Tab-separated table of C-alpha atoms in Angstrom:
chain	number	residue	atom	x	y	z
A	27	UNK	CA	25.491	-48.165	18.294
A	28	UNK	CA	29.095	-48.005	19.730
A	29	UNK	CA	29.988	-44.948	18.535
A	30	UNK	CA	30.399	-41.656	20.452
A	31	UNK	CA	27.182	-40.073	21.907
A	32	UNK	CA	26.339	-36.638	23.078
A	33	UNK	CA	23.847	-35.292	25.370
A	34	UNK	CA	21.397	-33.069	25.161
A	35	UNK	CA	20.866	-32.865	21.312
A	36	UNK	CA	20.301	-29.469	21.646
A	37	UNK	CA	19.800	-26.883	24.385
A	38	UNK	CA	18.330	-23.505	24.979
A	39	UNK	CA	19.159	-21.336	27.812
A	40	UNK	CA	18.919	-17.894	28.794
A	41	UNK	CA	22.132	-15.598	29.549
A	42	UNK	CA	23.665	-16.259	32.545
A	43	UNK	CA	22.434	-19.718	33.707
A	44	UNK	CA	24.917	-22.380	34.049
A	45	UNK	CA	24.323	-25.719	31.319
A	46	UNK	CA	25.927	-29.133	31.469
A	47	UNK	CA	26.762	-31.119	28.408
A	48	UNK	CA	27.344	-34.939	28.406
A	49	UNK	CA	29.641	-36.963	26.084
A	50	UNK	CA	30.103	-40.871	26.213
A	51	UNK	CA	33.021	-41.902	24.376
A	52	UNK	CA	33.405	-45.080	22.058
A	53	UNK	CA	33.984	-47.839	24.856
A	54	UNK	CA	37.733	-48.580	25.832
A	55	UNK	CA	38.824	-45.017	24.034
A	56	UNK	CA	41.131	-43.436	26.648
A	57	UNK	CA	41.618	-40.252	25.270
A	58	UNK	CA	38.445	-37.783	25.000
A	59	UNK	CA	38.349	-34.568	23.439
A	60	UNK	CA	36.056	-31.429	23.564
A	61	UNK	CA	35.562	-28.863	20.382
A	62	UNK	CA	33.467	-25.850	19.553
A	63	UNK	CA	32.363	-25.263	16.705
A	64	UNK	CA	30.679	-21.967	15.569
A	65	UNK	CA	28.889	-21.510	12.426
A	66	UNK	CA	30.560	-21.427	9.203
A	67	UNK	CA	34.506	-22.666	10.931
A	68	UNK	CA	35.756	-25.615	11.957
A	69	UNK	CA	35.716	-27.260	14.905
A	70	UNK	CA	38.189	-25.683	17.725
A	71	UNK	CA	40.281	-27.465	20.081
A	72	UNK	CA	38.795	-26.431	23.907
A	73	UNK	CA	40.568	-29.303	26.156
A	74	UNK	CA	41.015	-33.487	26.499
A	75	UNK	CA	41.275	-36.162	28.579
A	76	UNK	CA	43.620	-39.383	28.779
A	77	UNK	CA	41.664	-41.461	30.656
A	78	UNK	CA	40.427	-39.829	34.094
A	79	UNK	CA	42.866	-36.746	33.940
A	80	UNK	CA	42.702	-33.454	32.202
A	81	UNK	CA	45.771	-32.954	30.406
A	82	UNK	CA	45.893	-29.809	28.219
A	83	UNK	CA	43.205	-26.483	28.185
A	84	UNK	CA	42.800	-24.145	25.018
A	85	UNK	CA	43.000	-20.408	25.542
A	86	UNK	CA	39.412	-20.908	24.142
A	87	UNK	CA	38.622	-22.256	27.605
A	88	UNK	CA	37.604	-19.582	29.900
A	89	UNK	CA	37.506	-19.814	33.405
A	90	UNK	CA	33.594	-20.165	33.368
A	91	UNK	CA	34.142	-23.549	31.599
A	92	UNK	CA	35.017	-26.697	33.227
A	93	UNK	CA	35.211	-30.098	32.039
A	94	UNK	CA	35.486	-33.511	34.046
A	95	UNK	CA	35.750	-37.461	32.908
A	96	UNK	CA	35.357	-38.723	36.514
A	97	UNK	CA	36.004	-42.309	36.347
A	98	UNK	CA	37.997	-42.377	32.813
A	99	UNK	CA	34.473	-43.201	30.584
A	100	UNK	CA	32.040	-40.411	30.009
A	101	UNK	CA	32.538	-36.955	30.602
A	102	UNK	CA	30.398	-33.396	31.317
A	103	UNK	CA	31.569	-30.020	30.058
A	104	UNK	CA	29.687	-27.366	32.138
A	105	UNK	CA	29.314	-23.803	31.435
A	106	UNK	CA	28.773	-21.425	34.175
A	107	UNK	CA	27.079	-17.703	33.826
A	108	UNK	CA	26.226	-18.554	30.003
A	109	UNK	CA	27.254	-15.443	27.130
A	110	UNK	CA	25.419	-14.876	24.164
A	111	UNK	CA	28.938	-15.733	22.727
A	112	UNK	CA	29.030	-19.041	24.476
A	113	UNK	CA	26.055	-19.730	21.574
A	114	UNK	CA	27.950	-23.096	18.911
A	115	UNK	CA	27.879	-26.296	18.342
A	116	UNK	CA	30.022	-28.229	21.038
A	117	UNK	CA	31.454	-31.798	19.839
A	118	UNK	CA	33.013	-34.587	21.864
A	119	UNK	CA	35.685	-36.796	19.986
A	120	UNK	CA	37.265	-39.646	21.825
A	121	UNK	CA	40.464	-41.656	20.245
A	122	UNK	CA	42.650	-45.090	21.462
A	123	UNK	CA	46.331	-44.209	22.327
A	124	UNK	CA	48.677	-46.558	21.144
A	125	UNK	CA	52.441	-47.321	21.356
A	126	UNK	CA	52.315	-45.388	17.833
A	127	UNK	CA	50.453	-42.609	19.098
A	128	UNK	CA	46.361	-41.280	18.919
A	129	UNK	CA	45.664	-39.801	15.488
A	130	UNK	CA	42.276	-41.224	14.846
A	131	UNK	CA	39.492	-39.004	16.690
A	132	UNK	CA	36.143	-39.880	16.091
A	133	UNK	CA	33.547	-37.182	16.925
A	134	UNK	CA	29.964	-37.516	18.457
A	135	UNK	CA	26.728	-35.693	16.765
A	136	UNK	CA	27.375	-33.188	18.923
A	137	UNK	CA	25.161	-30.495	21.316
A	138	UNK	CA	23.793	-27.310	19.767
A	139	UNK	CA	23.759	-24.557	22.156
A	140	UNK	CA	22.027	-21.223	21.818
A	141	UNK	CA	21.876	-18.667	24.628
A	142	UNK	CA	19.270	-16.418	24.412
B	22	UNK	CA	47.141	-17.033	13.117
B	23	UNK	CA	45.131	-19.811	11.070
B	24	UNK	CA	47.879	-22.432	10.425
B	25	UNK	CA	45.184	-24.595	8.087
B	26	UNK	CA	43.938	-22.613	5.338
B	27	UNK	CA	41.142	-24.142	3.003
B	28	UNK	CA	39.529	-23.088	0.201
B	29	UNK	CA	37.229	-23.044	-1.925
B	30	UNK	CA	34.922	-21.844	0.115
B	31	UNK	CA	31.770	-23.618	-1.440
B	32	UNK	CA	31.967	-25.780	-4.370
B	33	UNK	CA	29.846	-26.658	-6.805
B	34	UNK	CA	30.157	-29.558	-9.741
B	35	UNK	CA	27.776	-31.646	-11.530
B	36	UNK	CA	26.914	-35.691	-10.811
B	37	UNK	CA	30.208	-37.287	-12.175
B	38	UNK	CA	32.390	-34.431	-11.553
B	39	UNK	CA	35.564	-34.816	-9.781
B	40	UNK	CA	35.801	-31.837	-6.965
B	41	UNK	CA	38.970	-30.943	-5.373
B	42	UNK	CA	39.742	-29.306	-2.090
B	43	UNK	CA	42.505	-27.933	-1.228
B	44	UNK	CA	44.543	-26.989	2.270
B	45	UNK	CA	47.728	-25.542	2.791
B	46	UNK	CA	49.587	-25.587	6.335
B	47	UNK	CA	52.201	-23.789	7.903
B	48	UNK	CA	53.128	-25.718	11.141
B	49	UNK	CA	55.929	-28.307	9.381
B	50	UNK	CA	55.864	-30.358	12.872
B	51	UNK	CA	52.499	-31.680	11.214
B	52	UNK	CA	52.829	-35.181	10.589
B	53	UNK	CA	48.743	-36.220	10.498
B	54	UNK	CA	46.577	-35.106	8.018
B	55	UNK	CA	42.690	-36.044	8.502
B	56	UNK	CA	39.491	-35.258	5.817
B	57	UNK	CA	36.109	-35.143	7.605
B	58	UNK	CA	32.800	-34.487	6.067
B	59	UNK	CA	30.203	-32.847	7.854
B	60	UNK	CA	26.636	-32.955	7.469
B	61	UNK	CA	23.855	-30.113	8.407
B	62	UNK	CA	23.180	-30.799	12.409
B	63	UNK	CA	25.666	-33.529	12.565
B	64	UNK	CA	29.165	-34.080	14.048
B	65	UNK	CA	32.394	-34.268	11.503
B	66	UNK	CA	32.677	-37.832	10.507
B	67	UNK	CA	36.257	-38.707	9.412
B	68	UNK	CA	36.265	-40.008	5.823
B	69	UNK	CA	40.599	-40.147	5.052
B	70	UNK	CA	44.039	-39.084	6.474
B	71	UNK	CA	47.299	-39.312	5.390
B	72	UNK	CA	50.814	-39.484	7.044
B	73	UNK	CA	53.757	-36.725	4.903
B	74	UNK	CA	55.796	-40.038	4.497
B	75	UNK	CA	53.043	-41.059	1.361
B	76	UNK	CA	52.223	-38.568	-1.481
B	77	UNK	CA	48.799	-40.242	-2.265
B	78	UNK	CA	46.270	-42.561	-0.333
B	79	UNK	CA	43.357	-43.499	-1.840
B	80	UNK	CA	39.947	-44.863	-0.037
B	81	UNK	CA	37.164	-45.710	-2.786
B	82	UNK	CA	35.993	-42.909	-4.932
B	83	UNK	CA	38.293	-40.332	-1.889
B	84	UNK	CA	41.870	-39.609	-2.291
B	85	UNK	CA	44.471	-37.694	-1.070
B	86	UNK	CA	47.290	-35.835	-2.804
B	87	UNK	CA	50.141	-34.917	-0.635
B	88	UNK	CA	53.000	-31.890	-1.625
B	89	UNK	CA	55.133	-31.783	1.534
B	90	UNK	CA	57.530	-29.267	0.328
B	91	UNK	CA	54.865	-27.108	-0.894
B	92	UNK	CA	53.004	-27.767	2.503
B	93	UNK	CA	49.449	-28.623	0.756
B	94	UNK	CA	47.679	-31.615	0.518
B	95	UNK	CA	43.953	-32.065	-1.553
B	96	UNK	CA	41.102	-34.213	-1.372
B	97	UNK	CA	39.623	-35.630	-5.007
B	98	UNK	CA	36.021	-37.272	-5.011
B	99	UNK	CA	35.678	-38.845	-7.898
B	100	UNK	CA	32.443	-39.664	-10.052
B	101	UNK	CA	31.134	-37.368	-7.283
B	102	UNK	CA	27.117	-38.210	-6.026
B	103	UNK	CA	24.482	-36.045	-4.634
B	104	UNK	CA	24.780	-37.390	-1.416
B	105	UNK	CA	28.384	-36.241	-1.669
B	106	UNK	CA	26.690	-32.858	-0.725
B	107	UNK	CA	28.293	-32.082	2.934
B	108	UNK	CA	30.858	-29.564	4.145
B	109	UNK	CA	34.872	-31.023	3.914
B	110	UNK	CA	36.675	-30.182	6.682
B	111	UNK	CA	40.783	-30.622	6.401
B	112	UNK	CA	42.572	-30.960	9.661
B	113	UNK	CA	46.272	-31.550	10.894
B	114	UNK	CA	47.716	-32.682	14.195
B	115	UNK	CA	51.250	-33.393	15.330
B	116	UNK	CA	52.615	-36.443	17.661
B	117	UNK	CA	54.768	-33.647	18.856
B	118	UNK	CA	52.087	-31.743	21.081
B	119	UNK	CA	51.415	-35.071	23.447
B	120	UNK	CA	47.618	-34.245	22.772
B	121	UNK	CA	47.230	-34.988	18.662
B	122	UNK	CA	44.740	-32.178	19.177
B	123	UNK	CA	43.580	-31.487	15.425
B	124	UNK	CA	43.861	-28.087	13.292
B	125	UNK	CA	40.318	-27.235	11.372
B	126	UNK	CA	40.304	-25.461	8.361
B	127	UNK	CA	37.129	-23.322	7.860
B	128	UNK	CA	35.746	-25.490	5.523
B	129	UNK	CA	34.293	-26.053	2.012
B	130	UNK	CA	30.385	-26.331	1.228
B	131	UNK	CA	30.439	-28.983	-1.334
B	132	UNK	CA	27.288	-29.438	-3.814
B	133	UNK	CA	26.494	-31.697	-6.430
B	134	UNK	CA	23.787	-31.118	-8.610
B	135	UNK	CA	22.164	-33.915	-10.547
């Protein structure tokens, strides 16, 4: 399967511990993208990556939230001090940039978090 | 300020029918305009997009109608199927931003009933 992948499935956690997600994007994508999604909306924009650096962060993002793509391939999103609020669905989407620009995002099946 | 707005909210047709979804945007620096469909416990899967330079695209039994000075754009299925059952999702993004970070709308809970 070459398509994006998302780690844990699912998670539980009580409030305030910290949880790390893990996305692996579709191989040679450069640019990788994190939503949230809450029930009932759509997906939110939270922050992305072109290629190893972080280039843009959503209001969305608090400061307890931080996001690295180390070496340009996969990537972690941690949260730190989890909120009952911090409870959604988070998705990774990954897209190629070319000359013409990066419109195609392909998401992953993402990683259901609930914080109990 | 929601600059994608969707609706229905839920939808519901018979096998054969021909649903349509509609989304109107505010943003004119739009200039990509994606369809995903979204299964229960699964990530949005993207099914269609169009660019405001076509009025219509079609993809098999999905198409897109495009009104860019009435800034709204549909989705048709036609001879719709019970696996068509998913939520849409409409989206928009814009070269402009450097990130082509996509615009959700909330939505529509699509079922078809045999």
């Amino acid at each position: 399967d070459t398509g994006v992948s998302q780690d844990p499935r699912h998670k539980i956690t009580k409030r305030g511990q910290n949880v790390t997600f893990r996305c692996d994007p579709i191989s040679e994508h450069n640019r990788l993208y994190w939503y949230r999604q809450t029930l009932g909306q759509g997906p939110e924009f939270l922050t992305y990556f072109q290629n190893e650096a972080q280039l843009e962060k959503s209001r969305l993002l608090s400061d307890r939230f931080s996001a690295e793509r180390p070496k340009g391939s996969f990537s972690t999103l941690e949260i730190q001090r989890t909120e009952q609020g911090d409870s959604a669905m988070y998705l990774c989407a990954s897209s190629l940039l070319w000359a013409s620009g990066s419109y195609e995002q392909y998401f992953g099946p993402g990683t259901r978090l609930t914080v109990t | 300020q929601q600059q994608v707005k969707q609706s229905p909210q839920s939808l519901i047709v018979q096998k054969g029918g021909i649903p349509i979804i509609n989304c109107a945007y505010e943003n004119t620096a739009f200039d990509y305009f994606p369809w995903y469909q979204q299964f229960p416990g699964k990530g949005p899967a993207l099914l269609i997009a169009i660019r405001p330079d076509v009025s219509e695209k079609k993809e098999g039994r999905f198409t897109i109608s495009f009104n860019k000075s009435a800034k709204q754009f549909s989705l048709h299925i036609m001879d719709s199927q019970p696996g068509d059952s998913a939520t849409y999702f409409c989206a928009a993004s814009y070269s402009g931003a450097g990130s082509y970070q996509l615009t959700f709308g909330k939505g529509t809970k699509l079922s078809v009933i045999p």
